[in-house]
Each structure stands twice: as structure tokens, then as C-alpha cells.
Amino acid sequence: MKRTQIGFTLMETLIALVLMSLLLLALFGGFRAGIASWQAVDRQVEQSEPQQRLDRMLYRHLSQLQGVEAMRGFLMGSRHEEMFFIARPNLIRYAAPLALAVDNQPYAVELASRPGGRAGVWVRLLPYDQKQDMHAALDAAGYLLVSGELTLRLRYFVDGQWHDELEENVLPQLVSVDWQTPERVWSATTYTVSRGQ
């Protein structure tokens, strides 16, 4: 009579343990790879978020610039519309409605790179008031930091040529922005400039 064997042999148990450890090793390796890729994407998004936010803001604002009514002559009482716009290589100033502004009210906006030697991109904004000298009001307003690492350089297209600087209240056809941080340089973004309704 032959005796039937119950259970596993030592060799079968060792093979099962080795296979189980290889499976766990592959599983934890996959987890580590997933976590590393998640962190890499998170770093990428964190580095490009300020640039993307400013990109969307400039696109929206430059496509709906607001003209402001000004007196042409004191005696005649005639009025005309002029643009509130300043164009410099490291600064742009304009009047446009904010995304969620009530009644499409224009705001005086200044976007500056390294103003007064400060690192980063800064913004100043105030509700536009025609009775007030908005350039002086913006100069007196405080800056808000948008990004401490991002810098930008602006160029303006007028009459078939690119310029680093324009005279006050001259409206360009295009605005080009070169973006960079210490770790990354983005390709230049060009915006069409148009007047809002």
C-alpha cells in the first residue's frame, strides 16, 4: 500500500515564497514608479502654473482693451476716446475689464517684471476712474506678487516692426512676451490686441 502525501514539499513551499516575493517586489516597484511620476508632473505643473495664469490673463485683457473718454477742448466741450496704454520692455499698463468685474467695469492694470529691482512678476490694479490721473494712482498703489521666479520681456508690433517701447497711448497690433524662470524658458507668446465693446 502506498501512502498518499498530504501537504506541500519543502521545494514547493520555497518556490511559492520566491514567486510571492517577486510579485510583491514588482507591486511595490510599480507603486514607487507611480509616485515618482506623480511628483514629476506635480513639479511641472507647479513651475508652469504662474506662466499659464498670466498667459490666460493677458489673452483675455488684450483682446478687450477699453478706451477712455477724454475732453478734447475745454470751450468746445467735444469729447474723444483715447487708449490708456503704456508699453515698455518690462512693463505693460492698460485698461480692461477683469474676468468677474461687475458691469464690465474697466480696471487700470499694470503688469511689471522686476519693478524697482524686486525679483519676479508683479501686478497693480485699480478700478478705472476718468476723473483721476490713473498713472499717478497706479504709481501710488502697491504691487501684488504674481510669481517670485517668473520674469518676462515684452515687445510690441506697430506699423510692420517690432519695438521694445512705444509712446504713451499708442496701441500696438500685437504684443509678444518672452517668459522664463531660472529652471525653464518658454517659447514666446504673441497676443492680438483689440478693443473691447
Coordinates of N, CA and C in Angstrom, one line a residue, residues 42-171:
D42 N 3.6 66.9 -10.8 CA 3.2 68.0 -9.9 C 4.3 69.1 -9.9
R43 N 5.5 68.8 -10.0 CA 6.6 69.8 -10.1 C 6.4 70.6 -11.4
Q44 N 6.1 69.9 -12.5 CA 6.0 70.5 -13.8 C 4.8 71.5 -13.8
V45 N 3.7 71.1 -13.2 CA 2.5 72.0 -13.1 C 2.8 73.1 -12.2
E46 N 3.5 72.9 -11.1 CA 3.8 74.0 -10.2 C 4.7 75.0 -10.8
Q47 N 5.7 74.6 -11.7 CA 6.6 75.5 -12.3 C 5.9 76.3 -13.4
S48 N 4.9 75.7 -14.1 CA 4.3 76.4 -15.2 C 3.0 77.1 -14.9
E49 N 2.5 76.9 -13.7 CA 1.2 77.5 -13.3 C 1.2 79.0 -13.4
P50 N 2.2 79.7 -12.8 CA 2.1 81.2 -12.9 C 2.2 81.7 -14.3
Q51 N 3.0 81.1 -15.2 CA 3.1 81.4 -16.6 C 1.7 81.2 -17.3
Q52 N 1.1 80.1 -17.0 CA -0.2 79.8 -17.7 C -1.3 80.8 -17.2
R53 N -1.3 81.1 -15.9 CA -2.3 82.0 -15.4 C -2.1 83.4 -16.0
L54 N -0.9 83.9 -16.1 CA -0.6 85.2 -16.7 C -0.9 85.2 -18.2
D55 N -0.6 84.0 -18.8 CA -0.9 83.9 -20.3 C -2.4 84.0 -20.5
R56 N -3.2 83.4 -19.7 CA -4.7 83.5 -19.9 C -5.2 84.9 -19.6
M57 N -4.6 85.5 -18.5 CA -5.0 86.9 -18.2 C -4.7 87.9 -19.3
L58 N -3.4 87.8 -19.8 CA -3.1 88.7 -20.9 C -3.9 88.5 -22.2
Y59 N -4.2 87.2 -22.5 CA -5.0 86.9 -23.6 C -6.4 87.6 -23.5
R60 N -7.0 87.4 -22.3 CA -8.3 87.9 -22.1 C -8.3 89.5 -22.1
H61 N -7.3 90.1 -21.4 CA -7.3 91.5 -21.2 C -6.9 92.2 -22.6
L62 N -5.9 91.7 -23.3 CA -5.5 92.4 -24.5 C -6.5 92.2 -25.6
S63 N -7.4 91.3 -25.5 CA -8.5 91.1 -26.5 C -9.7 92.0 -26.2
Q64 N -9.7 92.7 -25.1 CA -10.8 93.6 -24.8 C -10.4 94.9 -24.1
L65 N -9.4 95.5 -24.6 CA -8.9 96.8 -24.0 C -10.0 97.8 -24.1
Q66 N -10.1 98.7 -23.1 CA -11.1 99.7 -23.1 C -10.5 101.1 -23.4
G67 N -11.2 101.8 -24.2 CA -10.8 103.2 -24.4 C -11.4 104.1 -23.3
V68 N -10.9 105.2 -23.0 CA -11.4 106.0 -22.0 C -11.8 107.4 -22.6
E69 N -12.9 107.9 -22.2 CA -13.3 109.2 -22.8 C -12.5 110.3 -22.2
A70 N -12.1 111.3 -23.0 CA -11.3 112.4 -22.6 C -11.8 113.7 -23.2
M71 N -11.7 114.8 -22.6 CA -12.1 116.1 -23.1 C -11.1 116.5 -24.2
R72 N -11.6 116.9 -25.4 CA -10.7 117.4 -26.4 C -10.5 118.9 -26.3
G73 N -11.5 119.6 -26.0 CA -11.3 121.1 -25.9 C -12.2 121.6 -24.8
F74 N -11.7 122.5 -24.0 CA -12.5 123.0 -22.8 C -13.7 123.8 -23.3
L75 N -13.5 124.7 -24.3 CA -14.6 125.5 -24.8 C -15.6 124.8 -25.6
M76 N -15.0 123.9 -26.5 CA -15.9 123.2 -27.4 C -16.7 122.1 -26.7
G77 N -16.2 121.6 -25.6 CA -16.9 120.5 -24.9 C -16.9 119.2 -25.7
S78 N -16.1 119.2 -26.7 CA -16.1 117.9 -27.5 C -15.3 116.8 -26.8
R79 N -15.7 115.6 -27.0 CA -15.0 114.5 -26.3 C -14.5 113.5 -27.3
H80 N -13.4 112.9 -27.0 CA -12.9 111.8 -27.8 C -12.4 110.6 -26.9
E81 N -12.2 109.5 -27.6 CA -11.8 108.3 -26.8 C -10.3 108.1 -27.0
E82 N -9.6 107.9 -26.0 CA -8.1 107.6 -26.2 C -7.8 106.4 -25.4
M83 N -6.7 105.7 -25.7 CA -6.4 104.5 -25.0 C -5.5 104.8 -23.8
F84 N -5.7 104.1 -22.8 CA -4.8 104.1 -21.6 C -3.9 102.9 -21.8
F85 N -2.7 103.2 -22.3 CA -1.8 102.1 -22.6 C -0.3 102.6 -22.5
I86 N 0.5 101.9 -21.8 CA 1.9 102.2 -21.7 C 2.7 100.9 -22.0
A87 N 3.6 101.0 -22.9 CA 4.4 99.8 -23.4 C 5.9 100.0 -23.2
R88 N 6.4 99.2 -22.3 CA 7.9 99.2 -22.0 C 8.4 97.7 -22.1
P89 N 9.7 97.5 -22.2 CA 10.2 96.1 -22.2 C 9.9 95.2 -21.0
N90 N 9.8 95.9 -19.9 CA 9.5 95.1 -18.6 C 8.2 95.5 -18.0
L91 N 7.3 96.2 -18.7 CA 6.1 96.8 -18.1 C 5.0 97.0 -19.1
I92 N 3.8 96.6 -18.8 CA 2.7 97.0 -19.7 C 1.6 97.5 -18.8
R93 N 0.9 98.6 -19.2 CA -0.1 99.2 -18.5 C -1.3 99.5 -19.4
Y94 N -2.5 99.1 -19.0 CA -3.7 99.2 -19.9 C -4.9 99.2 -19.0
A95 N -6.1 99.5 -19.7 CA -7.4 99.5 -19.0 C -8.2 98.4 -19.7
A96 N -8.7 97.5 -18.9 CA -9.5 96.3 -19.4 C -10.4 95.8 -18.2
P97 N -11.5 95.2 -18.6 CA -12.4 94.6 -17.5 C -11.7 93.4 -16.9
L98 N -11.9 93.2 -15.7 CA -11.4 91.9 -15.0 C -12.4 90.8 -15.4
A99 N -12.0 89.6 -15.1 CA -12.8 88.4 -15.5 C -14.2 88.5 -14.9
L100 N -14.3 88.8 -13.6 CA -15.6 88.8 -12.9 C -16.0 90.1 -12.4
A101 N -15.6 91.2 -13.1 CA -15.9 92.5 -12.7 C -17.4 92.8 -13.0
V102 N -18.0 93.5 -12.1 CA -19.5 93.8 -12.2 C -19.6 94.9 -13.3
D103 N -20.6 94.7 -14.2 CA -21.0 95.6 -15.2 C -19.8 95.9 -16.2
N104 N -18.9 95.0 -16.3 CA -17.8 95.1 -17.3 C -16.9 96.4 -17.0
Q105 N -16.9 96.8 -15.7 CA -16.1 98.0 -15.3 C -14.6 97.8 -15.7
P106 N -14.1 98.8 -16.3 CA -12.6 98.7 -16.6 C -11.8 98.9 -15.4
Y107 N -10.6 98.3 -15.4 CA -9.6 98.4 -14.3 C -8.3 98.9 -15.0
A108 N -7.6 99.7 -14.3 CA -6.3 100.1 -14.7 C -5.4 99.0 -14.2
V109 N -4.6 98.3 -15.1 CA -3.8 97.2 -14.8 C -2.4 97.5 -15.2
E110 N -1.4 97.2 -14.3 CA 0.0 97.2 -14.6 C 0.6 95.9 -14.3
L111 N 1.3 95.3 -15.3 CA 2.0 94.1 -15.1 C 3.5 94.4 -15.3
A112 N 4.3 94.1 -14.3 CA 5.7 94.5 -14.4 C 6.6 93.4 -14.0
S113 N 7.7 93.3 -14.7 CA 8.8 92.3 -14.4 C 9.9 93.0 -13.7
R114 N 10.3 92.5 -12.5 CA 11.4 93.1 -11.7 C 11.2 94.6 -11.5
P115 N 10.1 95.1 -11.0 CA 9.9 96.5 -10.8 C 10.8 96.9 -9.6
G116 N 11.5 98.0 -9.7 CA 12.4 98.5 -8.7 C 13.4 97.5 -8.2
G117 N 13.8 96.6 -9.0 CA 14.8 95.6 -8.6 C 14.3 94.4 -7.9
R118 N 13.0 94.3 -7.7 CA 12.4 93.2 -7.0 C 12.3 92.0 -8.0
A119 N 12.6 90.8 -7.5 CA 12.5 89.6 -8.3 C 11.1 89.2 -8.6
G120 N 10.9 88.7 -9.8 CA 9.6 88.2 -10.2 C 8.7 89.1 -11.0
V121 N 7.4 88.7 -11.1 CA 6.4 89.4 -11.9 C 5.4 89.9 -10.9
W122 N 5.1 91.2 -11.0 CA 4.2 91.9 -10.0 C 3.0 92.5 -10.8
V123 N 1.9 92.7 -10.1 CA 0.8 93.4 -10.8 C 0.2 94.4 -9.8
R124 N -0.3 95.5 -10.4 CA -1.0 96.5 -9.7 C -2.3 96.8 -10.5
L125 N -3.4 96.9 -9.7 CA -4.7 97.2 -10.4 C -5.6 98.0 -9.5
L126 N -6.4 98.9 -10.2 CA -7.3 99.8 -9.6 C -8.5 99.9 -10.5
P127 N -9.7 100.1 -9.9 CA -10.9 100.5 -10.8 C -10.6 101.8 -11.5
Y128 N -10.8 101.8 -12.8 CA -10.5 103.0 -13.6 C -11.5 104.1 -13.3
D129 N -10.9 105.3 -13.0 CA -11.7 106.5 -12.7 C -11.3 107.6 -13.6
Q130 N -12.2 108.0 -14.5 CA -11.8 109.0 -15.5 C -11.5 110.4 -14.9
K131 N -12.0 110.6 -13.7 CA -11.7 111.9 -13.0 C -10.4 112.0 -12.3
Q132 N -9.7 110.9 -12.3 CA -8.4 110.8 -11.6 C -7.3 110.5 -12.6
D133 N -6.1 111.0 -12.2 CA -4.9 110.7 -13.0 C -4.5 109.2 -12.7
M134 N -4.9 108.3 -13.6 CA -4.7 106.9 -13.3 C -3.2 106.5 -13.3
H135 N -2.4 107.1 -14.0 CA -0.9 106.8 -14.0 C -0.4 107.1 -12.6
A136 N -0.7 108.3 -12.1 CA -0.3 108.6 -10.7 C -0.9 107.7 -9.7
A137 N -2.2 107.4 -9.8 CA -2.8 106.5 -8.9 C -2.2 105.1 -8.9
L138 N -1.9 104.6 -10.1 CA -1.2 103.3 -10.2 C 0.2 103.3 -9.6
D139 N 0.9 104.5 -9.8 CA 2.2 104.6 -9.2 C 2.2 104.6 -7.7
A140 N 1.1 105.1 -7.1 CA 1.0 105.1 -5.7 C 0.4 103.8 -5.1
A141 N -0.2 103.0 -6.0 CA -0.7 101.7 -5.5 C 0.4 100.7 -5.2
G142 N 0.1 99.8 -4.3 CA 1.1 98.7 -4.0 C 1.0 97.6 -5.0
Y143 N 2.2 96.9 -5.1 CA 2.3 95.8 -6.0 C 1.8 94.5 -5.3
L144 N 1.3 93.6 -6.1 CA 0.9 92.2 -5.6 C 1.8 91.3 -6.4
L145 N 2.5 90.4 -5.7 CA 3.4 89.4 -6.3 C 2.6 88.3 -7.0
V146 N 2.9 88.1 -8.3 CA 2.2 87.0 -9.1 C 3.1 85.8 -9.0
S147 N 4.4 86.0 -9.3 CA 5.4 84.9 -9.2 C 6.7 85.4 -8.9
G148 N 7.4 84.8 -7.9 CA 8.7 85.2 -7.5 C 9.8 84.8 -8.4
E149 N 9.6 83.8 -9.2 CA 10.7 83.3 -10.1 C 10.5 83.6 -11.5
L150 N 9.3 83.9 -12.0 CA 9.0 84.1 -13.4 C 9.4 85.5 -13.8
T151 N 10.0 85.7 -14.9 CA 10.3 87.0 -15.5 C 9.8 87.1 -16.9
L152 N 9.5 88.3 -17.4 CA 9.0 88.4 -18.7 C 9.6 89.6 -19.4
R153 N 9.7 89.5 -20.7 CA 10.2 90.6 -21.6 C 9.1 90.8 -22.6
L154 N 8.7 92.1 -22.8 CA 7.6 92.4 -23.7 C 8.2 93.1 -25.0
R155 N 7.5 92.8 -26.1 CA 7.8 93.5 -27.4 C 6.5 93.8 -28.0
Y156 N 6.5 94.9 -28.9 CA 5.2 95.4 -29.4 C 5.4 95.6 -30.9
F157 N 4.4 95.2 -31.6 CA 4.3 95.2 -33.1 C 3.4 96.4 -33.6
V158 N 4.0 97.4 -34.2 CA 3.3 98.5 -34.8 C 3.9 98.8 -36.1
D159 N 3.0 99.1 -37.1 CA 3.4 99.5 -38.4 C 4.5 98.6 -39.1
G160 N 4.3 97.3 -38.9 CA 5.2 96.4 -39.6 C 6.5 96.1 -38.9
Q161 N 6.7 96.7 -37.7 CA 8.0 96.5 -37.0 C 7.8 96.2 -35.5
W162 N 8.7 95.4 -35.0 CA 8.7 95.1 -33.5 C 9.5 96.2 -32.8
H163 N 8.9 96.7 -31.7 CA 9.5 97.7 -30.8 C 9.6 97.2 -29.4
D164 N 10.6 97.7 -28.7 CA 10.7 97.3 -27.3 C 9.9 98.3 -26.4
E165 N 9.6 99.5 -27.0 CA 8.9 100.5 -26.2 C 8.1 101.3 -27.2
L166 N 7.0 101.8 -26.7 CA 6.1 102.7 -27.5 C 5.8 104.0 -26.7
E167 N 5.4 105.0 -27.5 CA 5.0 106.2 -26.9 C 3.7 105.9 -26.1
E168 N 3.4 106.8 -25.1 CA 2.2 106.6 -24.3 C 0.9 106.7 -25.2
N169 N 0.0 105.8 -24.8 CA -1.3 105.7 -25.5 C -1.3 105.3 -27.0
V170 N -0.1 104.8 -27.4 CA -0.1 104.2 -28.8 C -0.4 102.7 -28.6
L171 N -1.4 102.2 -29.4 CA -1.9 100.9 -29.2 C -1.2 100.0 -30.3

